[in-house]
Amino acid sequence: MSDFIVVKDHPDMLKYIDMLQKKNAEALSFYPKQVFEREKENGRLFLGLLNGQPSGYLYVGASGGDVKCHQVCIEYDARRKLYGKMLVMCMEDYANKYLSSSITLRCGFDLDANNFWKEMGYNVIQILDGGIRRMRKINVWRKYLRPQLFEDIYLEPAVGKTDSSIWRKHKETGLISSFSRGKKIQDYRVKIIEKNNLNDSIPDQ
């Protein structure tokens, strides 16, 4: 592991992070480059270097009672080699430095990263409905860094595959479009989620 180090400053940091998040757009929330410029100054970006070359990064939120992990991304060739673990350990050291009580993050139910977070000692405390375009569930993972008087009720992580067929079908019929906004998109979201939950509750024949 001596060939892998984590730094908070590098001449190619911002360019690399912006490139890697775009490359993994299906798995990550998107942040404008200006956000990374600001967070680099705040010391909230951790860059992994493998043999001197950028190979992954982690973006953590402001210190506080509960620290939010916004993004973690590792180059495909470096995955499953504990390099991601080293990035997360740096984040946990950051949270402990400011006496934070926990770290929370979100992860799509279709991503292999869910297994990684479980192995790192994180637990699912909530499952949310994600974007309606792909019908993705979101697992909310949390790890406590200090003993708690009352612990959360932990859940089994949701597992599944994204499905954009409904969105495409409704775009073709004109029920919804990429330009829909405001109340129309909210009403559509409620309708689709209710229908999806109803289908889930109907037993197989």
PDB file of C-alpha atoms in Angstrom:
ATOM      1  CA  MET A   1       0.000   0.000   0.000  1.00  0.00           C
ATOM      2  CA  SER A   2       3.027   2.285   0.150  1.00  0.00           C
ATOM      3  CA  ASP A   3       2.468   3.171  -3.530  1.00  0.00           C
ATOM      4  CA  PHE A   4      -0.856   4.836  -2.626  1.00  0.00           C
ATOM      5  CA  ILE A   5      -1.068   8.109  -0.713  1.00  0.00           C
ATOM      6  CA  VAL A   6      -3.823  10.646  -0.028  1.00  0.00           C
ATOM      7  CA  VAL A   7      -3.199  14.373  -0.484  1.00  0.00           C
ATOM      8  CA  LYS A   8      -5.281  17.545  -0.262  1.00  0.00           C
ATOM      9  CA  ASP A   9      -3.412  19.517  -2.894  1.00  0.00           C
ATOM     10  CA  HIS A  10      -2.176  18.628  -6.355  1.00  0.00           C
ATOM     11  CA  PRO A  11      -1.759  20.660  -9.573  1.00  0.00           C
ATOM     12  CA  ASP A  12      -4.165  18.368 -11.460  1.00  0.00           C
ATOM     13  CA  MET A  13      -6.686  17.886  -8.632  1.00  0.00           C
ATOM     14  CA  LEU A  14      -9.602  19.949  -9.957  1.00  0.00           C
ATOM     15  CA  LYS A  15      -9.208  18.892 -13.578  1.00  0.00           C
ATOM     16  CA  TYR A  16      -9.004  15.238 -12.569  1.00  0.00           C
ATOM     17  CA  ILE A  17     -11.986  15.324 -10.195  1.00  0.00           C
ATOM     18  CA  ASP A  18     -14.184  17.035 -12.775  1.00  0.00           C
ATOM     19  CA  MET A  19     -13.155  14.442 -15.372  1.00  0.00           C
ATOM     20  CA  LEU A  20     -13.768  11.448 -13.108  1.00  0.00           C
ATOM     21  CA  GLN A  21     -17.190  12.610 -11.900  1.00  0.00           C
ATOM     22  CA  LYS A  22     -18.323  13.098 -15.520  1.00  0.00           C
ATOM     23  CA  LYS A  23     -16.945   9.676 -16.421  1.00  0.00           C
ATOM     24  CA  ASN A  24     -19.045   8.156 -13.609  1.00  0.00           C
ATOM     25  CA  ALA A  25     -22.116  10.354 -14.051  1.00  0.00           C
ATOM     26  CA  GLU A  26     -24.517   7.406 -13.718  1.00  0.00           C
ATOM     27  CA  ALA A  27     -23.297   6.733 -10.174  1.00  0.00           C
ATOM     28  CA  LEU A  28     -22.526  10.216  -8.794  1.00  0.00           C
ATOM     29  CA  SER A  29     -24.401  13.393  -8.035  1.00  0.00           C
ATOM     30  CA  PHE A  30     -23.090  16.179 -10.235  1.00  0.00           C
ATOM     31  CA  TYR A  31     -21.265  19.223  -8.837  1.00  0.00           C
ATOM     32  CA  PRO A  32     -20.063  22.205 -10.900  1.00  0.00           C
ATOM     33  CA  LYS A  33     -16.328  22.737 -11.052  1.00  0.00           C
ATOM     34  CA  GLN A  34     -16.744  25.948  -9.028  1.00  0.00           C
ATOM     35  CA  VAL A  35     -17.911  23.849  -6.071  1.00  0.00           C
ATOM     36  CA  PHE A  36     -14.706  21.816  -6.143  1.00  0.00           C
ATOM     37  CA  GLU A  37     -12.637  24.987  -6.404  1.00  0.00           C
ATOM     38  CA  ARG A  38     -14.280  26.265  -3.225  1.00  0.00           C
ATOM     39  CA  GLU A  39     -14.072  22.973  -1.367  1.00  0.00           C
ATOM     40  CA  LYS A  40     -10.403  22.561  -2.201  1.00  0.00           C
ATOM     41  CA  GLU A  41      -9.781  25.847  -0.404  1.00  0.00           C
ATOM     42  CA  ASN A  42     -11.860  24.545   2.507  1.00  0.00           C
ATOM     43  CA  GLY A  43      -9.755  21.386   2.717  1.00  0.00           C
ATOM     44  CA  ARG A  44     -12.670  19.039   1.993  1.00  0.00           C
ATOM     45  CA  LEU A  45     -11.250  17.239  -1.043  1.00  0.00           C
ATOM     46  CA  PHE A  46      -9.035  14.177  -0.661  1.00  0.00           C
ATOM     47  CA  LEU A  47      -7.128  12.972  -3.712  1.00  0.00           C
ATOM     48  CA  GLY A  48      -5.669   9.485  -3.957  1.00  0.00           C
ATOM     49  CA  LEU A  49      -2.370   9.106  -5.790  1.00  0.00           C
ATOM     50  CA  LEU A  50      -1.286   5.684  -7.039  1.00  0.00           C
ATOM     51  CA  ASN A  51       2.365   5.678  -8.069  1.00  0.00           C
ATOM     52  CA  GLY A  52       2.191   9.463  -8.189  1.00  0.00           C
ATOM     53  CA  GLN A  53      -0.859   9.577 -10.492  1.00  0.00           C
ATOM     54  CA  PRO A  54      -4.423  10.618  -9.477  1.00  0.00           C
ATOM     55  CA  SER A  55      -6.548   7.490  -9.099  1.00  0.00           C
ATOM     56  CA  GLY A  56      -9.556   8.546  -7.015  1.00  0.00           C
ATOM     57  CA  TYR A  57     -11.008  11.205  -4.773  1.00  0.00           C
ATOM     58  CA  LEU A  58     -13.416  11.876  -1.927  1.00  0.00           C
ATOM     59  CA  TYR A  59     -15.498  14.988  -1.299  1.00  0.00           C
ATOM     60  CA  VAL A  60     -16.703  15.501   2.265  1.00  0.00           C
ATOM     61  CA  GLY A  61     -19.025  18.153   3.676  1.00  0.00           C
ATOM     62  CA  ALA A  62     -18.526  20.686   6.427  1.00  0.00           C
ATOM     63  CA  SER A  63     -17.630  19.514   9.915  1.00  0.00           C
ATOM     64  CA  GLY A  64     -20.465  19.260  12.399  1.00  0.00           C
ATOM     65  CA  GLY A  65     -22.445  16.753  14.408  1.00  0.00           C
ATOM     66  CA  ASP A  66     -23.112  14.657  11.321  1.00  0.00           C
ATOM     67  CA  VAL A  67     -20.638  14.899   8.432  1.00  0.00           C
ATOM     68  CA  LYS A  68     -21.954  14.305   4.910  1.00  0.00           C
ATOM     69  CA  CYS A  69     -19.881  12.342   2.433  1.00  0.00           C
ATOM     70  CA  HIS A  70     -20.899  13.814  -0.931  1.00  0.00           C
ATOM     71  CA  GLN A  71     -18.788  11.832  -3.387  1.00  0.00           C
ATOM     72  CA  VAL A  72     -16.292   8.990  -3.436  1.00  0.00           C
ATOM     73  CA  CYS A  73     -14.913   7.726  -6.724  1.00  0.00           C
ATOM     74  CA  ILE A  74     -12.026   5.422  -7.553  1.00  0.00           C
ATOM     75  CA  GLU A  75     -10.589   4.650 -10.985  1.00  0.00           C
ATOM     76  CA  TYR A  76     -11.884   1.291 -12.172  1.00  0.00           C
ATOM     77  CA  ASP A  77      -8.444  -0.360 -12.225  1.00  0.00           C
ATOM     78  CA  ALA A  78      -7.827   0.649  -8.601  1.00  0.00           C
ATOM     79  CA  ARG A  79     -11.116  -0.622  -7.178  1.00  0.00           C
ATOM     80  CA  ARG A  80     -11.306  -3.590  -4.813  1.00  0.00           C
ATOM     81  CA  LYS A  81      -7.695  -2.981  -3.724  1.00  0.00           C
ATOM     82  CA  LEU A  82      -8.418  -1.153  -0.441  1.00  0.00           C
ATOM     83  CA  TYR A  83      -7.513   2.236  -1.920  1.00  0.00           C
ATOM     84  CA  GLY A  84     -11.078   3.410  -1.375  1.00  0.00           C
ATOM     85  CA  LYS A  85     -10.727   2.322   2.245  1.00  0.00           C
ATOM     86  CA  MET A  86      -7.744   4.627   2.677  1.00  0.00           C
ATOM     87  CA  LEU A  87      -9.733   7.583   1.328  1.00  0.00           C
ATOM     88  CA  VAL A  88     -12.600   6.821   3.717  1.00  0.00           C
ATOM     89  CA  MET A  89     -10.199   6.501   6.642  1.00  0.00           C
ATOM     90  CA  CYS A  90      -8.935  10.013   5.853  1.00  0.00           C
ATOM     91  CA  MET A  91     -12.525  11.248   5.895  1.00  0.00           C
ATOM     92  CA  GLU A  92     -13.136   9.586   9.260  1.00  0.00           C
ATOM     93  CA  ASP A  93      -9.963  11.166  10.651  1.00  0.00           C
ATOM     94  CA  TYR A  94     -11.273  14.527   9.403  1.00  0.00           C
ATOM     95  CA  ALA A  95     -14.615  13.955  11.146  1.00  0.00           C
ATOM     96  CA  ASN A  96     -12.944  12.814  14.373  1.00  0.00           C
ATOM     97  CA  LYS A  97     -10.685  15.874  14.354  1.00  0.00           C
ATOM     98  CA  TYR A  98     -13.790  18.057  14.675  1.00  0.00           C
ATOM     99  CA  LEU A  99     -15.455  15.694  17.167  1.00  0.00           C
ATOM    100  CA  SER A 100     -18.268  14.827  14.758  1.00  0.00           C
ATOM    101  CA  SER A 101     -20.586  12.092  15.989  1.00  0.00           C
ATOM    102  CA  SER A 102     -21.325  10.378  12.669  1.00  0.00           C
ATOM    103  CA  ILE A 103     -20.867  10.262   8.903  1.00  0.00           C
ATOM    104  CA  THR A 104     -23.786   9.880   6.491  1.00  0.00           C
ATOM    105  CA  LEU A 105     -23.918   9.264   2.750  1.00  0.00           C
ATOM    106  CA  ARG A 106     -26.283   8.179  -0.012  1.00  0.00           C
ATOM    107  CA  CYS A 107     -25.764   5.362  -2.487  1.00  0.00           C
ATOM    108  CA  GLY A 108     -27.969   4.140  -5.347  1.00  0.00           C
ATOM    109  CA  PHE A 109     -29.359   0.650  -4.744  1.00  0.00           C
ATOM    110  CA  ASP A 110     -27.906  -0.658  -8.008  1.00  0.00           C
ATOM    111  CA  LEU A 111     -24.272   0.200  -7.216  1.00  0.00           C
ATOM    112  CA  ASP A 112     -21.556  -2.209  -6.065  1.00  0.00           C
ATOM    113  CA  ALA A 113     -20.420   0.511  -3.656  1.00  0.00           C
ATOM    114  CA  ASN A 114     -23.168  -0.595  -1.228  1.00  0.00           C
ATOM    115  CA  ASN A 115     -21.119  -3.691  -0.393  1.00  0.00           C
ATOM    116  CA  PHE A 116     -18.084  -1.491   0.202  1.00  0.00           C
ATOM    117  CA  TRP A 117     -19.903   0.712   2.718  1.00  0.00           C
ATOM    118  CA  LYS A 118     -21.206  -2.306   4.583  1.00  0.00           C
ATOM    119  CA  GLU A 119     -17.672  -3.684   4.833  1.00  0.00           C
ATOM    120  CA  MET A 120     -16.520  -0.307   6.166  1.00  0.00           C
ATOM    121  CA  GLY A 121     -18.924  -0.577   9.114  1.00  0.00           C
ATOM    122  CA  TYR A 122     -21.718   1.661   7.798  1.00  0.00           C
ATOM    123  CA  ASN A 123     -25.401   0.750   8.197  1.00  0.00           C
ATOM    124  CA  VAL A 124     -28.521   1.692   6.248  1.00  0.00           C
ATOM    125  CA  ILE A 125     -30.793   3.958   8.291  1.00  0.00           C
ATOM    126  CA  GLN A 126     -33.222   4.975   5.551  1.00  0.00           C
ATOM    127  CA  ILE A 127     -34.243   4.077   1.996  1.00  0.00           C
ATOM    128  CA  LEU A 128     -35.406   6.926  -0.214  1.00  0.00           C
ATOM    129  CA  ASP A 129     -37.077   7.154  -3.615  1.00  0.00           C
ATOM    130  CA  GLY A 130     -34.555   8.540  -6.051  1.00  0.00           C
ATOM    131  CA  GLY A 131     -35.000  10.082  -9.468  1.00  0.00           C
ATOM    132  CA  ILE A 132     -38.108   9.149 -11.437  1.00  0.00           C
ATOM    133  CA  ARG A 133     -36.217   8.827 -14.700  1.00  0.00           C
ATOM    134  CA  ARG A 134     -34.502   5.614 -13.644  1.00  0.00           C
ATOM    135  CA  MET A 135     -36.730   4.527 -10.711  1.00  0.00           C
ATOM    136  CA  ARG A 136     -33.709   4.240  -8.451  1.00  0.00           C
ATOM    137  CA  LYS A 137     -33.918   3.634  -4.711  1.00  0.00           C
ATOM    138  CA  ILE A 138     -31.325   5.380  -2.539  1.00  0.00           C
ATOM    139  CA  ASN A 139     -29.738   3.707   0.481  1.00  0.00           C
ATOM    140  CA  VAL A 140     -28.783   6.158   3.222  1.00  0.00           C
ATOM    141  CA  TRP A 141     -25.727   4.816   5.050  1.00  0.00           C
ATOM    142  CA  ARG A 142     -24.438   6.028   8.416  1.00  0.00           C
ATOM    143  CA  LYS A 143     -21.561   5.220  10.728  1.00  0.00           C
ATOM    144  CA  TYR A 144     -21.362   6.456  14.286  1.00  0.00           C
ATOM    145  CA  LEU A 145     -17.939   7.538  15.449  1.00  0.00           C
ATOM    146  CA  ARG A 146     -18.932   7.774  19.103  1.00  0.00           C
ATOM    147  CA  PRO A 147     -21.272   5.847  21.406  1.00  0.00           C
ATOM    148  CA  GLN A 148     -24.874   7.014  21.132  1.00  0.00           C
ATOM    149  CA  LEU A 149     -27.548   7.076  23.824  1.00  0.00           C
ATOM    150  CA  PHE A 150     -30.127   5.951  21.267  1.00  0.00           C
ATOM    151  CA  GLU A 151     -29.121   4.106  18.115  1.00  0.00           C
ATOM    152  CA  ASP A 152     -30.911   4.167  14.786  1.00  0.00           C
ATOM    153  CA  ILE A 153     -32.951   1.211  13.601  1.00  0.00           C
ATOM    154  CA  TYR A 154     -30.863  -0.344  10.861  1.00  0.00           C
ATOM    155  CA  LEU A 155     -32.389  -1.630   7.628  1.00  0.00           C
ATOM    156  CA  GLU A 156     -31.376  -4.143   5.019  1.00  0.00           C
ATOM    157  CA  PRO A 157     -30.056  -2.173   2.040  1.00  0.00           C
ATOM    158  CA  ALA A 158     -32.321  -2.017  -0.983  1.00  0.00           C
ATOM    159  CA  VAL A 159     -31.012  -3.930  -3.990  1.00  0.00           C
ATOM    160  CA  GLY A 160     -32.191  -3.642  -7.572  1.00  0.00           C
ATOM    161  CA  LYS A 161     -31.687  -2.302 -11.055  1.00  0.00           C
ATOM    162  CA  THR A 162     -32.589   1.044 -12.533  1.00  0.00           C
ATOM    163  CA  ASP A 163     -35.403   1.143 -15.094  1.00  0.00           C
ATOM    164  CA  SER A 164     -35.849   4.068 -17.464  1.00  0.00           C
ATOM    165  CA  SER A 165     -38.454   2.345 -19.655  1.00  0.00           C
ATOM    166  CA  ILE A 166     -41.410   4.051 -17.956  1.00  0.00           C
ATOM    167  CA  TRP A 167     -39.840   7.483 -18.384  1.00  0.00           C
ATOM    168  CA  ARG A 168     -39.114   6.837 -22.066  1.00  0.00           C
ATOM    169  CA  LYS A 169     -42.627   5.531 -22.674  1.00  0.00           C
ATOM    170  CA  HIS A 170     -44.269   8.549 -21.042  1.00  0.00           C
ATOM    171  CA  LYS A 171     -42.020  10.924 -22.968  1.00  0.00           C
ATOM    172  CA  GLU A 172     -43.172   9.298 -26.201  1.00  0.00           C
ATOM    173  CA  THR A 173     -46.849   9.686 -25.238  1.00  0.00           C
ATOM    174  CA  GLY A 174     -46.348  13.284 -24.111  1.00  0.00           C
ATOM    175  CA  LEU A 175     -47.290  12.625 -20.474  1.00  0.00           C
ATOM    176  CA  ILE A 176     -43.955  14.074 -19.392  1.00  0.00           C
ATOM    177  CA  SER A 177     -40.960  15.717 -21.036  1.00  0.00           C
ATOM    178  CA  SER A 178     -37.390  16.705 -20.255  1.00  0.00           C
ATOM    179  CA  PHE A 179     -38.630  20.290 -19.932  1.00  0.00           C
ATOM    180  CA  SER A 180     -41.295  19.537 -17.313  1.00  0.00           C
ATOM    181  CA  ARG A 181     -40.768  21.520 -14.126  1.00  0.00           C
ATOM    182  CA  GLY A 182     -42.423  22.518 -10.855  1.00  0.00           C
ATOM    183  CA  LYS A 183     -45.804  21.085  -9.896  1.00  0.00           C
ATOM    184  CA  LYS A 184     -46.111  18.983 -13.044  1.00  0.00           C
ATOM    185  CA  ILE A 185     -42.937  17.039 -12.325  1.00  0.00           C
ATOM    186  CA  GLN A 186     -43.898  16.710  -8.639  1.00  0.00           C
ATOM    187  CA  ASP A 187     -47.352  15.325  -9.498  1.00  0.00           C
ATOM    188  CA  TYR A 188     -45.815  12.936 -12.004  1.00  0.00           C
ATOM    189  CA  ARG A 189     -43.288  11.769  -9.425  1.00  0.00           C
ATOM    190  CA  VAL A 190     -46.027  11.028  -6.857  1.00  0.00           C
ATOM    191  CA  LYS A 191     -48.109   9.138  -9.421  1.00  0.00           C
ATOM    192  CA  ILE A 192     -45.233   6.960 -10.612  1.00  0.00           C
ATOM    193  CA  ILE A 193     -43.956   6.182  -7.113  1.00  0.00           C
ATOM    194  CA  GLU A 194     -47.457   5.256  -5.898  1.00  0.00           C
ATOM    195  CA  LYS A 195     -47.945   2.974  -8.897  1.00  0.00           C
ATOM    196  CA  ASN A 196     -44.536   1.394  -8.368  1.00  0.00           C
ATOM    197  CA  ASN A 197     -45.214   0.770  -4.668  1.00  0.00           C
ATOM    198  CA  LEU A 198     -48.591  -0.759  -5.528  1.00  0.00           C
ATOM    199  CA  ASN A 199     -46.985  -3.166  -7.989  1.00  0.00           C
ATOM    200  CA  ASP A 200     -44.406  -4.124  -5.356  1.00  0.00           C
ATOM    201  CA  SER A 201     -47.201  -4.993  -2.891  1.00  0.00           C
ATOM    202  CA  ILE A 202     -49.063  -7.335  -5.284  1.00  0.00           C
ATOM    203  CA  PRO A 203     -47.955 -10.929  -4.639  1.00  0.00           C
ATOM    204  CA  ASP A 204     -46.758 -13.087  -7.516  1.00  0.00           C
ATOM    205  CA  GLN A 205     -49.380 -15.444  -8.892  1.00  0.00           C
TER     206      GLN A 205
END
